[in-house]
Short mmCIF file of C-alpha atoms and ligand atoms in Angstrom, two decimals:
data_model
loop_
_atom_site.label_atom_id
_atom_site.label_comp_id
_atom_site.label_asym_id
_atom_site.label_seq_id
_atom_site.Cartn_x
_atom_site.Cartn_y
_atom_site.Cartn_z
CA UNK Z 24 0.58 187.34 27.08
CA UNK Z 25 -1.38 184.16 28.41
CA UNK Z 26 0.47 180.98 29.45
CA UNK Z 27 -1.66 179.44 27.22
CA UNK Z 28 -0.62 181.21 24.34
CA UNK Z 29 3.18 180.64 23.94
CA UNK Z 30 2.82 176.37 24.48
CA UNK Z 31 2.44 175.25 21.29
CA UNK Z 32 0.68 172.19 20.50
CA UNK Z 33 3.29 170.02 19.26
CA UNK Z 34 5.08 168.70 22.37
CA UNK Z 35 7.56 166.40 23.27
CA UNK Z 36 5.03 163.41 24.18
CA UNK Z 37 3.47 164.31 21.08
CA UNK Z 38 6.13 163.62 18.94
CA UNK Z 39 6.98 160.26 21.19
CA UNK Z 40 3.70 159.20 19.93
CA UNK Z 41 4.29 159.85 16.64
CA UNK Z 42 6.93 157.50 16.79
CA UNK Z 43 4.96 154.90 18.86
CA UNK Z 44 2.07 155.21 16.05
CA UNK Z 45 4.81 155.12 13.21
CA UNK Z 46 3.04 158.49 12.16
CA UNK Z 47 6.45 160.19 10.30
CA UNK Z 48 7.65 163.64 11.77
CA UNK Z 49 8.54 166.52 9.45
CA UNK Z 50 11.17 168.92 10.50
CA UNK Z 51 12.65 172.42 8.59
CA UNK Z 52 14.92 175.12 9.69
CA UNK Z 53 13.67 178.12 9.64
CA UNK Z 54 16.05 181.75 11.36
CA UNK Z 55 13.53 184.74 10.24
CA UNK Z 56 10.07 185.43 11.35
CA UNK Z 57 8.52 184.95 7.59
CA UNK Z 58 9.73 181.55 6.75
CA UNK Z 59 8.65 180.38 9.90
CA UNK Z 60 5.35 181.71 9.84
CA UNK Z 61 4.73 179.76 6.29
CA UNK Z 62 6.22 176.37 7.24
CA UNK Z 63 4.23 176.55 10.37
CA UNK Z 64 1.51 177.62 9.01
CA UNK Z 65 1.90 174.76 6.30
CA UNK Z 66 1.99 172.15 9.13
CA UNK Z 67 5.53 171.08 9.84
CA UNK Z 68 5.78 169.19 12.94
CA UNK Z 69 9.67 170.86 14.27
CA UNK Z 70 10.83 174.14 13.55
CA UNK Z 71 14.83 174.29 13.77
CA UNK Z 72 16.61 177.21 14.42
CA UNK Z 73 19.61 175.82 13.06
CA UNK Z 74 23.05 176.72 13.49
CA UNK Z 75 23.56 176.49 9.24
CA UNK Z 76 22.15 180.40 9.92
CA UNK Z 77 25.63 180.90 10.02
CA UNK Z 78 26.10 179.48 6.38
CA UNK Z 79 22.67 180.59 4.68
CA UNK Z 80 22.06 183.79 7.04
CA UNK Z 81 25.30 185.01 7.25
CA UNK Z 82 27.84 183.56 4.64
CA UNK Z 83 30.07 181.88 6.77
CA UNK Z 84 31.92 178.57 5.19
CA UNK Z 85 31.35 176.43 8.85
CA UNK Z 86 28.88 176.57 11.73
CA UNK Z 87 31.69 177.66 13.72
CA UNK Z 88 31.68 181.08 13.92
CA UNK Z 89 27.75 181.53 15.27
CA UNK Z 90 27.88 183.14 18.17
CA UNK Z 91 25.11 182.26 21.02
CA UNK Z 92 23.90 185.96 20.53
CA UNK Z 93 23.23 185.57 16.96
CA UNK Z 94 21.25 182.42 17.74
CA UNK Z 95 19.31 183.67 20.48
CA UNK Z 96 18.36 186.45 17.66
CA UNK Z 97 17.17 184.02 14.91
CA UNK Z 98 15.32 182.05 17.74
CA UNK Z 99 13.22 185.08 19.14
CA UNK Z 100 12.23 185.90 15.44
CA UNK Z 101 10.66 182.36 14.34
CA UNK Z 102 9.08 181.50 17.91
CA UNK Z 103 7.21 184.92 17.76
CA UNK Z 104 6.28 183.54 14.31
CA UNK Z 105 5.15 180.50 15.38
CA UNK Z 106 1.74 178.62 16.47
CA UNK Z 107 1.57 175.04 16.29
CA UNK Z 108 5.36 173.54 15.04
CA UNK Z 109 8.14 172.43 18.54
CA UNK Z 110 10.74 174.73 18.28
CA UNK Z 111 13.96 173.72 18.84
CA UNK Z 112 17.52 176.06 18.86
CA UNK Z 113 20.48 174.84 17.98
CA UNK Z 114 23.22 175.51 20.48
CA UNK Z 115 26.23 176.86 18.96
CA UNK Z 116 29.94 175.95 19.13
CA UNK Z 117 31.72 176.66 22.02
CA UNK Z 118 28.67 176.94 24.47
CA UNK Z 119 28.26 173.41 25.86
CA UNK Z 120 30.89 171.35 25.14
CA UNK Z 121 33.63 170.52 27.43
CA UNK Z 122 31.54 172.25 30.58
CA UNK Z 123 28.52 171.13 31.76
CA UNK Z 124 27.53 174.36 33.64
CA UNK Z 125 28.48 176.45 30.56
CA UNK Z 126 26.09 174.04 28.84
CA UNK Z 127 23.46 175.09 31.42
CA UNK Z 128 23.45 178.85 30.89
CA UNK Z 129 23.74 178.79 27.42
CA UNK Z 130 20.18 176.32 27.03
CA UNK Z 131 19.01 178.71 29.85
CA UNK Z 132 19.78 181.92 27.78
CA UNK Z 133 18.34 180.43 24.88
CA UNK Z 134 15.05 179.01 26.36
CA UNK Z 135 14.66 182.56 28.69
CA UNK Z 136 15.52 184.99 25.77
CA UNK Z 137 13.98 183.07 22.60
CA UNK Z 138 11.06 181.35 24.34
CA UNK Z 139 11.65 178.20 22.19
CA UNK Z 140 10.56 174.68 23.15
CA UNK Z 141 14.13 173.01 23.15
CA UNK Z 142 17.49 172.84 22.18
CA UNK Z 143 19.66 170.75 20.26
CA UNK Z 144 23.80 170.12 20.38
CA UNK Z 145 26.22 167.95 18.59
CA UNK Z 146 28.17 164.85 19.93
CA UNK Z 147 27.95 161.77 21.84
CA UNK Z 148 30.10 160.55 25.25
CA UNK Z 149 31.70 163.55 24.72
CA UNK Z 150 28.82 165.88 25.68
CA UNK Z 151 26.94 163.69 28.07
CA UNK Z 152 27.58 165.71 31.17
CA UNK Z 153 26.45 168.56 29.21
CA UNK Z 154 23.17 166.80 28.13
CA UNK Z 155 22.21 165.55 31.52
CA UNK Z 156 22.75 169.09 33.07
CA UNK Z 157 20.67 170.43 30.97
CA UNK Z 158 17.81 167.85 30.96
CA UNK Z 159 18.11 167.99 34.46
CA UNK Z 160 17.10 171.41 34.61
CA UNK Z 161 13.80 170.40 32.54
CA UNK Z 162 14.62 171.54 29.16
CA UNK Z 163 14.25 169.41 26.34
CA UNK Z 164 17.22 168.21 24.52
CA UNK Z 165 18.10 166.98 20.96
CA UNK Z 166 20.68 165.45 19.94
CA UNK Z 167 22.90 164.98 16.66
CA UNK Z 168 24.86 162.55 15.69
CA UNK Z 169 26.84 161.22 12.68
CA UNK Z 170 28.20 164.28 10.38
CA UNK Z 171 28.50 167.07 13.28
CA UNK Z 172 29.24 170.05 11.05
CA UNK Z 173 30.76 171.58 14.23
CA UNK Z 174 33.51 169.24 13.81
CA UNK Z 175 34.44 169.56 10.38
CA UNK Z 176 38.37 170.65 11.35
CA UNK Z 177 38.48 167.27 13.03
CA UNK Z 178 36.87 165.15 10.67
CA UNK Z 179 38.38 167.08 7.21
CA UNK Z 180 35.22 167.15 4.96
CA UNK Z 181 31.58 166.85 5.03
CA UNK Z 182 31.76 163.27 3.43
CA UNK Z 183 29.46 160.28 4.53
CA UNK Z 184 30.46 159.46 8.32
CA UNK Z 185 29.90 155.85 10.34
CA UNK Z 186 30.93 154.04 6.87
CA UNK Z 187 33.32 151.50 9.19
CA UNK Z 188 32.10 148.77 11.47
CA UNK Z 189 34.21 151.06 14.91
CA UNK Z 190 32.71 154.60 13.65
CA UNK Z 191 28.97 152.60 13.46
CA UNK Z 192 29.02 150.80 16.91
CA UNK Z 193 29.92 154.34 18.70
CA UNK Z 194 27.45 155.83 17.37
CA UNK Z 195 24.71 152.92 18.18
CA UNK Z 196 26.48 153.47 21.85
CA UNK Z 197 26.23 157.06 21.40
CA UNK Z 198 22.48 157.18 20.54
CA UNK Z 199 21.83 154.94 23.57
CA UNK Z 200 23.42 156.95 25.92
CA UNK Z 201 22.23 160.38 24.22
CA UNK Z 202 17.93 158.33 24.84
CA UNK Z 203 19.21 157.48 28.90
CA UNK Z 204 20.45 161.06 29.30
CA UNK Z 205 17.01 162.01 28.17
CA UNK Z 206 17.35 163.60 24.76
CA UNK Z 207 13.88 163.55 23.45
CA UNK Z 208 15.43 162.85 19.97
CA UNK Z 209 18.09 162.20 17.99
CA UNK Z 210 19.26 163.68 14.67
CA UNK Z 211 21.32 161.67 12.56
CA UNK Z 212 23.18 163.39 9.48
CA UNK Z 213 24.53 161.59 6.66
CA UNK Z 214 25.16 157.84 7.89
CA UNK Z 215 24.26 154.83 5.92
CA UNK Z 216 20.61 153.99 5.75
CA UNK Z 217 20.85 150.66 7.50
CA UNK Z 218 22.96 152.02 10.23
CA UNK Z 219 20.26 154.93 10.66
CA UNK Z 220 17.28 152.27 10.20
CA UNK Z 221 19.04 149.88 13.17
CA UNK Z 222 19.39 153.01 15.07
CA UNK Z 223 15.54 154.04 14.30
CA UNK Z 224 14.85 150.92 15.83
CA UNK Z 225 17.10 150.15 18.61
CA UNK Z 226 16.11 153.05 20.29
CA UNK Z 227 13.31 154.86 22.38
CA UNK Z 228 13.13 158.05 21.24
CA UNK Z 229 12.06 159.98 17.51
CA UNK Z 230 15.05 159.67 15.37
CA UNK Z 231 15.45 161.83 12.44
CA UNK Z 232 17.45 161.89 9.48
CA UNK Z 233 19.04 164.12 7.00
CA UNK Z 234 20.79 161.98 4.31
CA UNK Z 235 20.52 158.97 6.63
CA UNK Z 236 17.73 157.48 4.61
CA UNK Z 237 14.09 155.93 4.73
CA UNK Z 238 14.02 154.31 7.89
CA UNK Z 239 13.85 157.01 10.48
CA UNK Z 240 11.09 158.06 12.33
CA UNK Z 241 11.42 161.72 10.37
CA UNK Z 242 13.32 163.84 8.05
CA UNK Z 243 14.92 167.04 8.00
CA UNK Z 244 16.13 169.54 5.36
CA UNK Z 245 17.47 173.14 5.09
CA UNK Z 246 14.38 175.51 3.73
CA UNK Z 247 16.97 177.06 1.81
CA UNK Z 248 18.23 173.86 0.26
CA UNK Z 249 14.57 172.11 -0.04
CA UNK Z 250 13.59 175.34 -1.95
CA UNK Z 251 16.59 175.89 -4.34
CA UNK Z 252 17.64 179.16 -3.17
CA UNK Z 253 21.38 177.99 -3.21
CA UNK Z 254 22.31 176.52 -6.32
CA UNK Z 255 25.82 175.39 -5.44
CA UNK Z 256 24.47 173.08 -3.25
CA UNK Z 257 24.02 169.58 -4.56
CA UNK Z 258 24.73 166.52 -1.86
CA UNK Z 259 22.60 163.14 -3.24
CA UNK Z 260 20.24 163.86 -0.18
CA UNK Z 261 18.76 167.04 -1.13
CA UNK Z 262 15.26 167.19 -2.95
CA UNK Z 263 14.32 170.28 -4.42
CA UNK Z 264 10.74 171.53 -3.70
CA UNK Z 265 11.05 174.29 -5.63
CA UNK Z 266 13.55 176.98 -7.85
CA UNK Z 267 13.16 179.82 -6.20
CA UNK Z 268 16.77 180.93 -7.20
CA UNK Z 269 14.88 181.00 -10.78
CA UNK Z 270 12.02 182.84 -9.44
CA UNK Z 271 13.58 185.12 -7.16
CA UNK Z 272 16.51 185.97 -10.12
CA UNK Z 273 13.93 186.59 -12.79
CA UNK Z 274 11.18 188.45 -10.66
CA UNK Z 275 14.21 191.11 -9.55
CA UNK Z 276 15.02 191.44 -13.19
CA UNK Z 277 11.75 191.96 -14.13
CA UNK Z 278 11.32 194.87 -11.43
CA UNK Z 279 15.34 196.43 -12.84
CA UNK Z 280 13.14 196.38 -16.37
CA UNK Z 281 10.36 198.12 -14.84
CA UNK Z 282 12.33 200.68 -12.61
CA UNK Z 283 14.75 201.39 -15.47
CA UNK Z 284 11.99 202.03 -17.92
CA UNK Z 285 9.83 203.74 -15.96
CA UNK Z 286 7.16 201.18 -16.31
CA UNK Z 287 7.48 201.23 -12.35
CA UNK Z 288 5.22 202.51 -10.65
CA UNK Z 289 2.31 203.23 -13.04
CA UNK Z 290 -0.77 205.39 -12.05
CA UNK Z 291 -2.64 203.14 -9.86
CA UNK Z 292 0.44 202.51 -7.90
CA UNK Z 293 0.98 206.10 -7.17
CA UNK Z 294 -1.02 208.07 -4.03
O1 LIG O 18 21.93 173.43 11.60
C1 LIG O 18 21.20 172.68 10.93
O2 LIG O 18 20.54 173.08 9.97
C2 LIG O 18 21.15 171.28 11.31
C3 LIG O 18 20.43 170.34 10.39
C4 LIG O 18 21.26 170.04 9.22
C5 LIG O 18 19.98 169.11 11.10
O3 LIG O 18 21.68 170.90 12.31
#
């Protein structure tokens, strides 16, 4: 393979000049090689390789129990997917935080063995040793701030976070010290709008949002979520695109019908 084949055209100055232009950025997860070969194909601007895999890939109730294996496997299957969209892998929990050289080979591992474009983790002050190792090293790094699902034992539910005047300022600190550390972007999860907006604005770098409003520089959603495959899934957020939980229900029904009655295959289906 040709260096020039695995860059992909959407780059980190790109998407800086998205922001400069106020051009908005669209961003999906994707963990399998044919959902990321139809977003990209259908012009998103980020791929994530989210760490939710562990909720809509594998059934787990938290993000915890991802292992950095199992994300290094959804990684290699969308980047070999993928043409134009940045990819970026999430880093899972327990592989950065608390040890900045842990946080190294981890991002190493995941940028060696999935071939993606960068990597995102969760937190603020707490990780910025970890975030500065790893952007020292040259790979790109996003952050995410606000609801960090990887903290969900500490915080107690997935409710609305940076509601209180304390929780907002740390995380307007956090998000400047996440842009010096030289995160390429931010994600911010379910904050107030005018908290996300101020943040949009008060800092260098492509911010985007997931239930953090209009004022970001981008958006984010679950492909699962956006395309109602999970319909016990409802925050105020989430816009459905599509039913596919409809679809997908009454086009295996149809084929039961067809196996059971024989109907399936019929002559010209047959060798
Ligand atoms: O893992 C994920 O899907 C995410 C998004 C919700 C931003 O981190």
């Amino acid at each position: 393979m040709s260096v020039e084949s695995t860059v992909r055209p959407v780059t980190t100055s790109r998407l800086a000049e998205m922001k400069q232009n106020g051009e908005k950025i669209s961003m999906i997860t994707s963990y399998d090689f044919s959902m990321a070969k139809i977003v990209d194909a259908a012009g998103i601007d980020i791929i994530l390789v989210g760490d939710s895999a562990a909720n809509v890939m594998a059934g787990y109730e938290t993000t915890l129990p991802i292992t950095l294996d199992m994300m290094i496997y959804h990684g290699r299957c969308v980047t070999r997917a993928v043409k134009r969209a940045f990819v970026v892998v999430d880093m899972p929990f327990g592989s950065y935080q608390g040890d900045p050289k842990l946080a190294l080979a981890s991002a190493v591992r995941i940028m060696k063995e999935t071939e993606a474009d960068g990597v995102k983790l969760e937190g603020g002050v707490e990780v910025l040793e970890s975030i500065k190792m790893i952007t020292s090293a040259g790979i790109p790094v996003m952050g995410h701030l606000g609801l960090t699902p990887q903290s969900i034992h500490q915080f107690g539910t997935y409710g609305v976070r940076a509601k209180g005047e304390a929780e907002a300022e740390k995380l307007i600190h956090d998000a400047q010290l996440l842009s010096q550390a030289g995160c390429f972007g931010i994600v911010l999860e379910k904050i107030p709008s005018a908290l996300a907006a101020r943040v949009t604005r008060e800092v260098p770098v492509p911010v985007i949002g997931i239930g953090a409003g209009a004022g970001t520089d981008g958006q984010v959603l679950v492909v699962h979520d956006m395309l109602g495959m999970n319909k016990g899934f409802s925050p105020k957020f989430l816009r459905r695109y599509a039913d596919l939980h409809t679809i997908m229900t009454e086009a295996v029904e149809h084929y039961i019908g067809d196996v059971k009655s024989g109907d399936f295959p019929n002559e010209n289906e047959c060798y």
